[in-house]
């Protein structure tokens, strides 16, 4: 069965510093991978996705993620964090026999940004 | 991307009662899903809402507790029946179009508190 692990429950980063959020997945075939962000009281917004091709994908708000098959990882990065980036971040893997039909989510990482 | 509207955005309900949550999309979509996010937890898929037929439920979720309707390609409802405090969660509607590997898009969710 598919699964996603986000090992960091909380991360605190100073504003302007770089950020990396970790995500490891378990899936037998080529995965469809996603990062979503959830601000307090809001739904989920898609940051970026990986389906195939270039393993470094660019997303919105200056985020990027790199797919590393050998490590079963899809870590999210941002070179300079802004206070408005404080939110909950979810990694997800697409599961299904043809393409993907549903998502399995990790437990999330809460990002705190200090001044 | 599709605009997804959920109603109500939040509610406080007494145990033993039922609440129906509506999800309206501004365009026709192939697939609609209902997720639950318990306090401090990640998202768990409840079911896939199928147009014109019974929903497909995930393990641990049953139709008697979470009846779902999907009368057309732009609308679905989820009912939380005979509620208990354990049903206090955020319920999220999500949509995607099958076949083009488009990602899941989410509504802002319904925050339910059961007293």
mmCIF file with all atom_site columns, C-alpha atoms in Angstrom:
data_model
loop_
_atom_site.group_PDB
_atom_site.id
_atom_site.type_symbol
_atom_site.label_atom_id
_atom_site.label_alt_id
_atom_site.label_comp_id
_atom_site.label_asym_id
_atom_site.label_entity_id
_atom_site.label_seq_id
_atom_site.pdbx_PDB_ins_code
_atom_site.Cartn_x
_atom_site.Cartn_y
_atom_site.Cartn_z
_atom_site.occupancy
_atom_site.B_iso_or_equiv
_atom_site.pdbx_formal_charge
_atom_site.auth_seq_id
_atom_site.auth_comp_id
_atom_site.auth_asym_id
_atom_site.auth_atom_id
_atom_site.pdbx_PDB_model_num
ATOM 1   C CA . UNK A 1 1   ? 0.000   0.000  0.000   1.00 0.00 ? 1   UNK A CA 1
ATOM 2   C CA . UNK A 1 2   ? 1.085   3.538  -0.610  1.00 0.00 ? 2   UNK A CA 1
ATOM 3   C CA . UNK A 1 3   ? 2.333   5.613  2.296   1.00 0.00 ? 3   UNK A CA 1
ATOM 4   C CA . UNK A 1 4   ? 3.967   8.962  2.919   1.00 0.00 ? 4   UNK A CA 1
ATOM 5   C CA . UNK A 1 5   ? 6.240   9.914  5.791   1.00 0.00 ? 5   UNK A CA 1
ATOM 6   C CA . UNK A 1 6   ? 6.949   13.458 6.870   1.00 0.00 ? 6   UNK A CA 1
ATOM 7   C CA . UNK A 1 7   ? 9.429   12.994 9.710   1.00 0.00 ? 7   UNK A CA 1
ATOM 8   C CA . UNK A 1 8   ? 9.310   16.551 11.014  1.00 0.00 ? 8   UNK A CA 1
ATOM 9   C CA . UNK A 1 9   ? 6.166   17.528 12.898  1.00 0.00 ? 9   UNK A CA 1
ATOM 10  C CA . UNK A 1 10  ? 7.321   21.105 13.493  1.00 0.00 ? 10  UNK A CA 1
ATOM 11  C CA . UNK A 1 11  ? 10.081  23.189 11.960  1.00 0.00 ? 11  UNK A CA 1
ATOM 12  C CA . UNK A 1 12  ? 11.065  26.729 12.942  1.00 0.00 ? 12  UNK A CA 1
ATOM 13  C CA . UNK A 1 13  ? 12.988  28.836 10.450  1.00 0.00 ? 13  UNK A CA 1
ATOM 14  C CA . UNK A 1 14  ? 14.134  32.434 10.681  1.00 0.00 ? 14  UNK A CA 1
ATOM 15  C CA . UNK A 1 15  ? 12.691  34.789 8.137   1.00 0.00 ? 15  UNK A CA 1
ATOM 16  C CA . UNK A 1 16  ? 15.039  35.006 5.168   1.00 0.00 ? 16  UNK A CA 1
ATOM 17  C CA . UNK A 1 17  ? 16.651  31.649 5.873   1.00 0.00 ? 17  UNK A CA 1
ATOM 18  C CA . UNK A 1 18  ? 16.405  28.649 3.586   1.00 0.00 ? 18  UNK A CA 1
ATOM 19  C CA . UNK A 1 19  ? 13.903  25.859 4.129   1.00 0.00 ? 19  UNK A CA 1
ATOM 20  C CA . UNK A 1 20  ? 13.769  22.159 3.408   1.00 0.00 ? 20  UNK A CA 1
ATOM 21  C CA . UNK A 1 21  ? 10.811  19.972 4.353   1.00 0.00 ? 21  UNK A CA 1
ATOM 22  C CA . UNK A 1 22  ? 11.323  16.258 4.101   1.00 0.00 ? 22  UNK A CA 1
ATOM 23  C CA . UNK A 1 23  ? 9.015   13.744 2.492   1.00 0.00 ? 23  UNK A CA 1
ATOM 24  C CA . UNK A 1 24  ? 9.541   10.025 1.903   1.00 0.00 ? 24  UNK A CA 1
ATOM 25  C CA . UNK A 1 25  ? 7.075   7.836  0.095   1.00 0.00 ? 25  UNK A CA 1
ATOM 26  C CA . UNK A 1 26  ? 6.431   4.170  -0.394  1.00 0.00 ? 26  UNK A CA 1
ATOM 27  C CA . UNK A 1 27  ? 4.926   3.128  -3.707  1.00 0.00 ? 27  UNK A CA 1
ATOM 28  C CA . UNK A 1 28  ? 5.656   0.252  -6.053  1.00 0.00 ? 28  UNK A CA 1
ATOM 29  C CA . UNK A 1 29  ? 5.441   2.112  -9.338  1.00 0.00 ? 29  UNK A CA 1
ATOM 30  C CA . UNK A 1 30  ? 6.387   5.568  -10.543 1.00 0.00 ? 30  UNK A CA 1
ATOM 31  C CA . UNK A 1 31  ? 4.687   7.880  -8.106  1.00 0.00 ? 31  UNK A CA 1
ATOM 32  C CA . UNK A 1 32  ? 2.646   10.984 -8.636  1.00 0.00 ? 32  UNK A CA 1
ATOM 33  C CA . UNK A 1 33  ? 3.850   13.354 -5.933  1.00 0.00 ? 33  UNK A CA 1
ATOM 34  C CA . UNK A 1 34  ? 2.400   16.560 -4.585  1.00 0.00 ? 34  UNK A CA 1
ATOM 35  C CA . UNK A 1 35  ? 2.996   19.245 -2.009  1.00 0.00 ? 35  UNK A CA 1
ATOM 36  C CA . UNK A 1 36  ? 0.062   21.164 -0.571  1.00 0.00 ? 36  UNK A CA 1
ATOM 37  C CA . UNK A 1 37  ? -0.026  24.039 1.885   1.00 0.00 ? 37  UNK A CA 1
ATOM 38  C CA . UNK A 1 38  ? -2.792  24.725 4.389   1.00 0.00 ? 38  UNK A CA 1
ATOM 39  C CA . UNK A 1 39  ? -3.028  28.087 6.099   1.00 0.00 ? 39  UNK A CA 1
ATOM 40  C CA . UNK A 1 40  ? -5.042  28.303 9.318   1.00 0.00 ? 40  UNK A CA 1
ATOM 41  C CA . UNK A 1 41  ? -8.768  27.932 8.674   1.00 0.00 ? 41  UNK A CA 1
ATOM 42  C CA . UNK A 1 42  ? -8.226  27.322 4.974   1.00 0.00 ? 42  UNK A CA 1
ATOM 43  C CA . UNK A 1 43  ? -8.418  24.424 2.581   1.00 0.00 ? 43  UNK A CA 1
ATOM 44  C CA . UNK A 1 44  ? -5.416  22.980 0.803   1.00 0.00 ? 44  UNK A CA 1
ATOM 45  C CA . UNK A 1 45  ? -3.579  24.830 -1.936  1.00 0.00 ? 45  UNK A CA 1
ATOM 46  C CA . UNK A 1 46  ? -1.412  22.972 -4.421  1.00 0.00 ? 46  UNK A CA 1
ATOM 47  C CA . UNK A 1 47  ? 2.202   24.154 -4.361  1.00 0.00 ? 47  UNK A CA 1
ATOM 48  C CA . UNK A 1 48  ? 3.652   21.831 -6.971  1.00 0.00 ? 48  UNK A CA 1
ATOM 49  C CA . UNK A 1 49  ? 3.433   18.371 -8.465  1.00 0.00 ? 49  UNK A CA 1
ATOM 50  C CA . UNK A 1 50  ? 5.672   15.747 -10.031 1.00 0.00 ? 50  UNK A CA 1
ATOM 51  C CA . UNK A 1 51  ? 4.347   13.335 -12.625 1.00 0.00 ? 51  UNK A CA 1
ATOM 52  C CA . UNK A 1 52  ? 7.374   12.542 -14.799 1.00 0.00 ? 52  UNK A CA 1
ATOM 53  C CA . UNK A 1 53  ? 10.298  14.156 -16.570 1.00 0.00 ? 53  UNK A CA 1
ATOM 54  C CA . UNK A 1 54  ? 12.580  16.679 -14.922 1.00 0.00 ? 54  UNK A CA 1
ATOM 55  C CA . UNK A 1 55  ? 13.103  15.645 -11.322 1.00 0.00 ? 55  UNK A CA 1
ATOM 56  C CA . UNK A 1 56  ? 13.368  19.234 -10.116 1.00 0.00 ? 56  UNK A CA 1
ATOM 57  C CA . UNK A 1 57  ? 9.959   20.865 -10.223 1.00 0.00 ? 57  UNK A CA 1
ATOM 58  C CA . UNK A 1 58  ? 9.108   24.480 -9.654  1.00 0.00 ? 58  UNK A CA 1
ATOM 59  C CA . UNK A 1 59  ? 5.972   25.572 -7.906  1.00 0.00 ? 59  UNK A CA 1
ATOM 60  C CA . UNK A 1 60  ? 4.165   28.663 -6.779  1.00 0.00 ? 60  UNK A CA 1
ATOM 61  C CA . UNK A 1 61  ? 5.396   31.120 -4.132  1.00 0.00 ? 61  UNK A CA 1
ATOM 62  C CA . UNK A 1 62  ? 9.047   30.358 -4.878  1.00 0.00 ? 62  UNK A CA 1
ATOM 63  C CA . UNK A 1 63  ? 8.921   26.714 -3.800  1.00 0.00 ? 63  UNK A CA 1
ATOM 64  C CA . UNK A 1 64  ? 10.635  23.838 -5.547  1.00 0.00 ? 64  UNK A CA 1
ATOM 65  C CA . UNK A 1 65  ? 10.924  20.114 -4.909  1.00 0.00 ? 65  UNK A CA 1
ATOM 66  C CA . UNK A 1 66  ? 13.273  17.408 -6.099  1.00 0.00 ? 66  UNK A CA 1
ATOM 67  C CA . UNK A 1 67  ? 12.229  13.835 -6.810  1.00 0.00 ? 67  UNK A CA 1
ATOM 68  C CA . UNK A 1 68  ? 14.932  11.335 -5.913  1.00 0.00 ? 68  UNK A CA 1
ATOM 69  C CA . UNK A 1 69  ? 13.905  7.824  -6.840  1.00 0.00 ? 69  UNK A CA 1
ATOM 70  C CA . UNK A 1 70  ? 16.943  6.208  -5.189  1.00 0.00 ? 70  UNK A CA 1
ATOM 71  C CA . UNK A 1 71  ? 15.969  7.765  -1.855  1.00 0.00 ? 71  UNK A CA 1
ATOM 72  C CA . UNK A 1 72  ? 12.191  7.588  -2.332  1.00 0.00 ? 72  UNK A CA 1
ATOM 73  C CA . UNK A 1 73  ? 12.097  11.245 -1.425  1.00 0.00 ? 73  UNK A CA 1
ATOM 74  C CA . UNK A 1 74  ? 10.385  14.393 -2.601  1.00 0.00 ? 74  UNK A CA 1
ATOM 75  C CA . UNK A 1 75  ? 11.712  17.184 -0.400  1.00 0.00 ? 75  UNK A CA 1
ATOM 76  C CA . UNK A 1 76  ? 10.319  20.690 -0.592  1.00 0.00 ? 76  UNK A CA 1
ATOM 77  C CA . UNK A 1 77  ? 12.697  23.664 -0.600  1.00 0.00 ? 77  UNK A CA 1
ATOM 78  C CA . UNK A 1 78  ? 12.621  27.418 -0.600  1.00 0.00 ? 78  UNK A CA 1
ATOM 79  C CA . UNK A 1 79  ? 15.756  29.586 -0.642  1.00 0.00 ? 79  UNK A CA 1
ATOM 80  C CA . UNK A 1 80  ? 14.375  32.428 1.480   1.00 0.00 ? 80  UNK A CA 1
ATOM 81  C CA . UNK A 1 81  ? 11.382  32.049 3.766   1.00 0.00 ? 81  UNK A CA 1
ATOM 82  C CA . UNK A 1 82  ? 8.853   34.823 4.296   1.00 0.00 ? 82  UNK A CA 1
ATOM 83  C CA . UNK A 1 83  ? 6.690   35.244 7.380   1.00 0.00 ? 83  UNK A CA 1
ATOM 84  C CA . UNK A 1 84  ? 3.628   34.520 5.244   1.00 0.00 ? 84  UNK A CA 1
ATOM 85  C CA . UNK A 1 85  ? 4.963   31.004 4.575   1.00 0.00 ? 85  UNK A CA 1
ATOM 86  C CA . UNK A 1 86  ? 4.026   29.945 8.118   1.00 0.00 ? 86  UNK A CA 1
ATOM 87  C CA . UNK A 1 87  ? 1.482   27.170 7.577   1.00 0.00 ? 87  UNK A CA 1
ATOM 88  C CA . UNK A 1 88  ? 1.013   23.405 7.528   1.00 0.00 ? 88  UNK A CA 1
ATOM 89  C CA . UNK A 1 89  ? 2.617   21.570 4.625   1.00 0.00 ? 89  UNK A CA 1
ATOM 90  C CA . UNK A 1 90  ? 1.426   18.199 3.355   1.00 0.00 ? 90  UNK A CA 1
ATOM 91  C CA . UNK A 1 91  ? 3.188   15.824 1.033   1.00 0.00 ? 91  UNK A CA 1
ATOM 92  C CA . UNK A 1 92  ? 0.998   13.368 -0.866  1.00 0.00 ? 92  UNK A CA 1
ATOM 93  C CA . UNK A 1 93  ? 1.385   10.465 -3.270  1.00 0.00 ? 93  UNK A CA 1
ATOM 94  C CA . UNK A 1 94  ? -1.104  9.587  -5.980  1.00 0.00 ? 94  UNK A CA 1
ATOM 95  C CA . UNK A 1 95  ? -2.416  6.045  -5.825  1.00 0.00 ? 95  UNK A CA 1
ATOM 96  C CA . UNK A 1 96  ? -4.298  4.133  -8.486  1.00 0.00 ? 96  UNK A CA 1
ATOM 97  C CA . UNK A 1 97  ? -3.967  1.570  -11.218 1.00 0.00 ? 97  UNK A CA 1
ATOM 98  C CA . UNK A 1 98  ? -4.182  3.991  -14.118 1.00 0.00 ? 98  UNK A CA 1
ATOM 99  C CA . UNK A 1 99  ? -2.646  7.341  -13.477 1.00 0.00 ? 99  UNK A CA 1
ATOM 100 C CA . UNK A 1 100 ? -3.867  8.169  -10.041 1.00 0.00 ? 100 UNK A CA 1
ATOM 101 C CA . UNK A 1 101 ? -7.334  8.385  -8.617  1.00 0.00 ? 101 UNK A CA 1
ATOM 102 C CA . UNK A 1 102 ? -6.849  9.393  -5.024  1.00 0.00 ? 102 UNK A CA 1
ATOM 103 C CA . UNK A 1 103 ? -4.156  10.790 -2.764  1.00 0.00 ? 103 UNK A CA 1
ATOM 104 C CA . UNK A 1 104 ? -2.499  9.426  0.335   1.00 0.00 ? 104 UNK A CA 1
ATOM 105 C CA . UNK A 1 105 ? -1.272  12.214 2.580   1.00 0.00 ? 105 UNK A CA 1
ATOM 106 C CA . UNK A 1 106 ? 1.565   12.479 5.035   1.00 0.00 ? 106 UNK A CA 1
ATOM 107 C CA . UNK A 1 107 ? 0.937   13.699 8.550   1.00 0.00 ? 107 UNK A CA 1
ATOM 108 C CA . UNK A 1 108 ? 2.097   17.213 7.732   1.00 0.00 ? 108 UNK A CA 1
ATOM 109 C CA . UNK A 1 109 ? 4.849   19.556 8.885   1.00 0.00 ? 109 UNK A CA 1
ATOM 110 C CA . UNK A 1 110 ? 3.969   22.775 10.641  1.00 0.00 ? 110 UNK A CA 1
ATOM 111 C CA . UNK A 1 111 ? 6.306   25.586 9.630   1.00 0.00 ? 111 UNK A CA 1
ATOM 112 C CA . UNK A 1 112 ? 6.901   28.405 12.075  1.00 0.00 ? 112 UNK A CA 1
ATOM 113 C CA . UNK A 1 113 ? 8.757   31.506 10.920  1.00 0.00 ? 113 UNK A CA 1
ATOM 114 C CA . UNK A 1 114 ? 10.626  33.553 13.495  1.00 0.00 ? 114 UNK A CA 1
ATOM 115 C CA . UNK A 1 115 ? 11.490  37.207 12.960  1.00 0.00 ? 115 UNK A CA 1
ATOM 116 C CA . UNK B 2 1   ? -8.422  25.405 -11.879 1.00 0.00 ? 1   UNK B CA 1
ATOM 117 C CA . UNK B 2 2   ? -11.957 24.682 -10.685 1.00 0.00 ? 2   UNK B CA 1
ATOM 118 C CA . UNK B 2 3   ? -13.513 26.878 -8.028  1.00 0.00 ? 3   UNK B CA 1
ATOM 119 C CA . UNK B 2 4   ? -14.972 24.761 -5.248  1.00 0.00 ? 4   UNK B CA 1
ATOM 120 C CA . UNK B 2 5   ? -17.539 26.107 -2.798  1.00 0.00 ? 5   UNK B CA 1
ATOM 121 C CA . UNK B 2 6   ? -18.457 24.280 0.372   1.00 0.00 ? 6   UNK B CA 1
ATOM 122 C CA . UNK B 2 7   ? -21.395 25.026 2.629   1.00 0.00 ? 7   UNK B CA 1
ATOM 123 C CA . UNK B 2 8   ? -21.521 25.497 5.516   1.00 0.00 ? 8   UNK B CA 1
ATOM 124 C CA . UNK B 2 9   ? -18.020 26.718 6.266   1.00 0.00 ? 9   UNK B CA 1
ATOM 125 C CA . UNK B 2 10  ? -18.459 25.748 9.894   1.00 0.00 ? 10  UNK B CA 1
ATOM 126 C CA . UNK B 2 11  ? -21.136 24.447 12.238  1.00 0.00 ? 11  UNK B CA 1
ATOM 127 C CA . UNK B 2 12  ? -21.638 23.403 15.807  1.00 0.00 ? 12  UNK B CA 1
ATOM 128 C CA . UNK B 2 13  ? -24.005 20.490 16.209  1.00 0.00 ? 13  UNK B CA 1
ATOM 129 C CA . UNK B 2 14  ? -25.433 18.417 19.020  1.00 0.00 ? 14  UNK B CA 1
ATOM 130 C CA . UNK B 2 15  ? -24.656 14.756 19.303  1.00 0.00 ? 15  UNK B CA 1
ATOM 131 C CA . UNK B 2 16  ? -27.195 12.471 17.704  1.00 0.00 ? 16  UNK B CA 1
ATOM 132 C CA . UNK B 2 17  ? -28.085 14.920 14.948  1.00 0.00 ? 17  UNK B CA 1
ATOM 133 C CA . UNK B 2 18  ? -27.017 14.888 11.299  1.00 0.00 ? 18  UNK B CA 1
ATOM 134 C CA . UNK B 2 19  ? -25.392 17.519 9.100   1.00 0.00 ? 19  UNK B CA 1
ATOM 135 C CA . UNK B 2 20  ? -25.312 17.684 5.318   1.00 0.00 ? 20  UNK B CA 1
ATOM 136 C CA . UNK B 2 21  ? -22.370 19.423 3.674   1.00 0.00 ? 21  UNK B CA 1
ATOM 137 C CA . UNK B 2 22  ? -22.653 20.695 0.141   1.00 0.00 ? 22  UNK B CA 1
ATOM 138 C CA . UNK B 2 23  ? -19.911 20.934 -2.467  1.00 0.00 ? 23  UNK B CA 1
ATOM 139 C CA . UNK B 2 24  ? -20.492 22.971 -5.618  1.00 0.00 ? 24  UNK B CA 1
ATOM 140 C CA . UNK B 2 25  ? -17.957 23.217 -8.447  1.00 0.00 ? 25  UNK B CA 1
ATOM 141 C CA . UNK B 2 26  ? -18.032 25.910 -11.100 1.00 0.00 ? 26  UNK B CA 1
ATOM 142 C CA . UNK B 2 27  ? -17.285 23.433 -13.911 1.00 0.00 ? 27  UNK B CA 1
ATOM 143 C CA . UNK B 2 28  ? -17.939 19.796 -14.662 1.00 0.00 ? 28  UNK B CA 1
ATOM 144 C CA . UNK B 2 29  ? -15.409 17.459 -13.093 1.00 0.00 ? 29  UNK B CA 1
ATOM 145 C CA . UNK B 2 30  ? -14.932 13.753 -13.489 1.00 0.00 ? 30  UNK B CA 1
ATOM 146 C CA . UNK B 2 31  ? -14.055 12.851 -9.950  1.00 0.00 ? 31  UNK B CA 1
ATOM 147 C CA . UNK B 2 32  ? -15.151 14.177 -6.575  1.00 0.00 ? 32  UNK B CA 1
ATOM 148 C CA . UNK B 2 33  ? -13.829 13.050 -3.243  1.00 0.00 ? 33  UNK B CA 1
ATOM 149 C CA . UNK B 2 34  ? -14.577 13.658 0.407   1.00 0.00 ? 34  UNK B CA 1
ATOM 150 C CA . UNK B 2 35  ? -11.750 13.828 2.934   1.00 0.00 ? 35  UNK B CA 1
ATOM 151 C CA . UNK B 2 36  ? -11.753 14.157 6.696   1.00 0.00 ? 36  UNK B CA 1
ATOM 152 C CA . UNK B 2 37  ? -9.120  15.995 8.696   1.00 0.00 ? 37  UNK B CA 1
ATOM 153 C CA . UNK B 2 38  ? -9.375  15.316 12.396  1.00 0.00 ? 38  UNK B CA 1
ATOM 154 C CA . UNK B 2 39  ? -7.889  17.878 14.791  1.00 0.00 ? 39  UNK B CA 1
ATOM 155 C CA . UNK B 2 40  ? -4.125  18.000 14.435  1.00 0.00 ? 40  UNK B CA 1
ATOM 156 C CA . UNK B 2 41  ? -4.168  15.157 11.938  1.00 0.00 ? 41  UNK B CA 1
ATOM 157 C CA . UNK B 2 42  ? -3.613  14.640 8.247   1.00 0.00 ? 42  UNK B CA 1
ATOM 158 C CA . UNK B 2 43  ? -6.275  14.055 5.629   1.00 0.00 ? 43  UNK B CA 1
ATOM 159 C CA . UNK B 2 44  ? -8.026  10.727 5.293   1.00 0.00 ? 44  UNK B CA 1
ATOM 160 C CA . UNK B 2 45  ? -10.120 9.817  2.282   1.00 0.00 ? 45  UNK B CA 1
ATOM 161 C CA . UNK B 2 46  ? -13.709 8.970  3.200   1.00 0.00 ? 46  UNK B CA 1
ATOM 162 C CA . UNK B 2 47  ? -15.082 8.089  -0.210  1.00 0.00 ? 47  UNK B CA 1
ATOM 163 C CA . UNK B 2 48  ? -15.195 8.773  -3.907  1.00 0.00 ? 48  UNK B CA 1
ATOM 164 C CA . UNK B 2 49  ? -18.493 10.312 -4.969  1.00 0.00 ? 49  UNK B CA 1
ATOM 165 C CA . UNK B 2 50  ? -19.731 8.645  -8.157  1.00 0.00 ? 50  UNK B CA 1
ATOM 166 C CA . UNK B 2 51  ? -22.231 10.368 -10.377 1.00 0.00 ? 51  UNK B CA 1
ATOM 167 C CA . UNK B 2 52  ? -25.463 8.447  -10.616 1.00 0.00 ? 52  UNK B CA 1
ATOM 168 C CA . UNK B 2 53  ? -24.355 5.539  -8.472  1.00 0.00 ? 53  UNK B CA 1
ATOM 169 C CA . UNK B 2 54  ? -23.365 4.685  -4.935  1.00 0.00 ? 54  UNK B CA 1
ATOM 170 C CA . UNK B 2 55  ? -20.184 6.196  -3.577  1.00 0.00 ? 55  UNK B CA 1
ATOM 171 C CA . UNK B 2 56  ? -17.055 4.093  -3.139  1.00 0.00 ? 56  UNK B CA 1
ATOM 172 C CA . UNK B 2 57  ? -16.056 4.055  0.518   1.00 0.00 ? 57  UNK B CA 1
ATOM 173 C CA . UNK B 2 58  ? -12.614 3.574  1.993   1.00 0.00 ? 58  UNK B CA 1
ATOM 174 C CA . UNK B 2 59  ? -11.884 1.095  4.728   1.00 0.00 ? 59  UNK B CA 1
ATOM 175 C CA . UNK B 2 60  ? -13.355 2.240  8.011   1.00 0.00 ? 60  UNK B CA 1
ATOM 176 C CA . UNK B 2 61  ? -16.101 4.385  6.484   1.00 0.00 ? 61  UNK B CA 1
ATOM 177 C CA . UNK B 2 62  ? -19.641 3.183  5.786   1.00 0.00 ? 62  UNK B CA 1
ATOM 178 C CA . UNK B 2 63  ? -22.601 4.518  3.888   1.00 0.00 ? 63  UNK B CA 1
ATOM 179 C CA . UNK B 2 64  ? -24.930 4.525  6.888   1.00 0.00 ? 64  UNK B CA 1
ATOM 180 C CA . UNK B 2 65  ? -22.656 6.940  8.717   1.00 0.00 ? 65  UNK B CA 1
ATOM 181 C CA . UNK B 2 66  ? -21.546 9.045  5.751   1.00 0.00 ? 66  UNK B CA 1
ATOM 182 C CA . UNK B 2 67  ? -24.182 8.933  3.005   1.00 0.00 ? 67  UNK B CA 1
ATOM 183 C CA . UNK B 2 68  ? -23.034 10.720 -0.141  1.00 0.00 ? 68  UNK B CA 1
ATOM 184 C CA . UNK B 2 69  ? -24.942 11.972 -3.126  1.00 0.00 ? 69  UNK B CA 1
ATOM 185 C CA . UNK B 2 70  ? -23.701 13.132 -6.491  1.00 0.00 ? 70  UNK B CA 1
ATOM 186 C CA . UNK B 2 71  ? -26.601 13.953 -8.786  1.00 0.00 ? 71  UNK B CA 1
ATOM 187 C CA . UNK B 2 72  ? -24.491 15.597 -11.503 1.00 0.00 ? 72  UNK B CA 1
ATOM 188 C CA . UNK B 2 73  ? -20.924 16.491 -12.480 1.00 0.00 ? 73  UNK B CA 1
ATOM 189 C CA . UNK B 2 74  ? -20.778 19.724 -10.481 1.00 0.00 ? 74  UNK B CA 1
ATOM 190 C CA . UNK B 2 75  ? -22.405 18.925 -7.145  1.00 0.00 ? 75  UNK B CA 1
ATOM 191 C CA . UNK B 2 76  ? -22.093 16.509 -4.252  1.00 0.00 ? 76  UNK B CA 1
ATOM 192 C CA . UNK B 2 77  ? -23.234 16.257 -0.656  1.00 0.00 ? 77  UNK B CA 1
ATOM 193 C CA . UNK B 2 78  ? -21.812 14.459 2.346   1.00 0.00 ? 78  UNK B CA 1
ATOM 194 C CA . UNK B 2 79  ? -23.982 13.784 5.365   1.00 0.00 ? 79  UNK B CA 1
ATOM 195 C CA . UNK B 2 80  ? -22.481 13.067 8.754   1.00 0.00 ? 80  UNK B CA 1
ATOM 196 C CA . UNK B 2 81  ? -25.152 11.017 10.517  1.00 0.00 ? 81  UNK B CA 1
ATOM 197 C CA . UNK B 2 82  ? -25.908 10.440 14.180  1.00 0.00 ? 82  UNK B CA 1
ATOM 198 C CA . UNK B 2 83  ? -22.973 12.591 15.155  1.00 0.00 ? 83  UNK B CA 1
ATOM 199 C CA . UNK B 2 84  ? -20.756 12.125 18.177  1.00 0.00 ? 84  UNK B CA 1
ATOM 200 C CA . UNK B 2 85  ? -17.902 14.327 19.442  1.00 0.00 ? 85  UNK B CA 1
ATOM 201 C CA . UNK B 2 86  ? -15.466 12.025 17.620  1.00 0.00 ? 86  UNK B CA 1
ATOM 202 C CA . UNK B 2 87  ? -16.893 13.335 14.349  1.00 0.00 ? 87  UNK B CA 1
ATOM 203 C CA . UNK B 2 88  ? -15.540 16.802 15.093  1.00 0.00 ? 88  UNK B CA 1
ATOM 204 C CA . UNK B 2 89  ? -13.279 17.418 12.119  1.00 0.00 ? 89  UNK B CA 1
ATOM 205 C CA . UNK B 2 90  ? -12.754 19.434 8.998   1.00 0.00 ? 90  UNK B CA 1
ATOM 206 C CA . UNK B 2 91  ? -14.488 17.831 6.036   1.00 0.00 ? 91  UNK B CA 1
ATOM 207 C CA . UNK B 2 92  ? -13.041 18.698 2.644   1.00 0.00 ? 92  UNK B CA 1
ATOM 208 C CA . UNK B 2 93  ? -14.406 18.246 -0.816  1.00 0.00 ? 93  UNK B CA 1
ATOM 209 C CA . UNK B 2 94  ? -11.870 17.753 -3.589  1.00 0.00 ? 94  UNK B CA 1
ATOM 210 C CA . UNK B 2 95  ? -12.119 17.353 -7.339  1.00 0.00 ? 95  UNK B CA 1
ATOM 211 C CA . UNK B 2 96  ? -10.098 16.382 -10.356 1.00 0.00 ? 96  UNK B CA 1
ATOM 212 C CA . UNK B 2 97  ? -10.542 15.362 -13.966 1.00 0.00 ? 97  UNK B CA 1
ATOM 213 C CA . UNK B 2 98  ? -9.492  11.841 -14.754 1.00 0.00 ? 98  UNK B CA 1
ATOM 214 C CA . UNK B 2 99  ? -7.281  11.192 -17.729 1.00 0.00 ? 99  UNK B CA 1
ATOM 215 C CA . UNK B 2 100 ? -5.279  14.380 -17.858 1.00 0.00 ? 100 UNK B CA 1
ATOM 216 C CA . UNK B 2 101 ? -3.351  13.770 -14.641 1.00 0.00 ? 101 UNK B CA 1
ATOM 217 C CA . UNK B 2 102 ? -4.614  17.008 -13.253 1.00 0.00 ? 102 UNK B CA 1
ATOM 218 C CA . UNK B 2 103 ? -4.021  17.348 -9.537  1.00 0.00 ? 103 UNK B CA 1
ATOM 219 C CA . UNK B 2 104 ? -6.607  17.374 -6.816  1.00 0.00 ? 104 UNK B CA 1
ATOM 220 C CA . UNK B 2 105 ? -8.101  20.732 -5.948  1.00 0.00 ? 105 UNK B CA 1
ATOM 221 C CA . UNK B 2 106 ? -9.719  21.344 -2.607  1.00 0.00 ? 106 UNK B CA 1
ATOM 222 C CA . UNK B 2 107 ? -12.503 23.445 -1.223  1.00 0.00 ? 107 UNK B CA 1
ATOM 223 C CA . UNK B 2 108 ? -11.959 25.447 1.949   1.00 0.00 ? 108 UNK B CA 1
ATOM 224 C CA . UNK B 2 109 ? -13.571 22.770 4.042   1.00 0.00 ? 109 UNK B CA 1
ATOM 225 C CA . UNK B 2 110 ? -16.336 22.578 6.617   1.00 0.00 ? 110 UNK B CA 1
ATOM 226 C CA . UNK B 2 111 ? -15.247 22.801 10.228  1.00 0.00 ? 111 UNK B CA 1
ATOM 227 C CA . UNK B 2 112 ? -17.625 20.672 12.290  1.00 0.00 ? 112 UNK B CA 1
ATOM 228 C CA . UNK B 2 113 ? -17.781 20.680 16.069  1.00 0.00 ? 113 UNK B CA 1
ATOM 229 C CA . UNK B 2 114 ? -20.031 18.184 17.815  1.00 0.00 ? 114 UNK B CA 1
ATOM 230 C CA . UNK B 2 115 ? -20.985 18.893 21.412  1.00 0.00 ? 115 UNK B CA 1
#
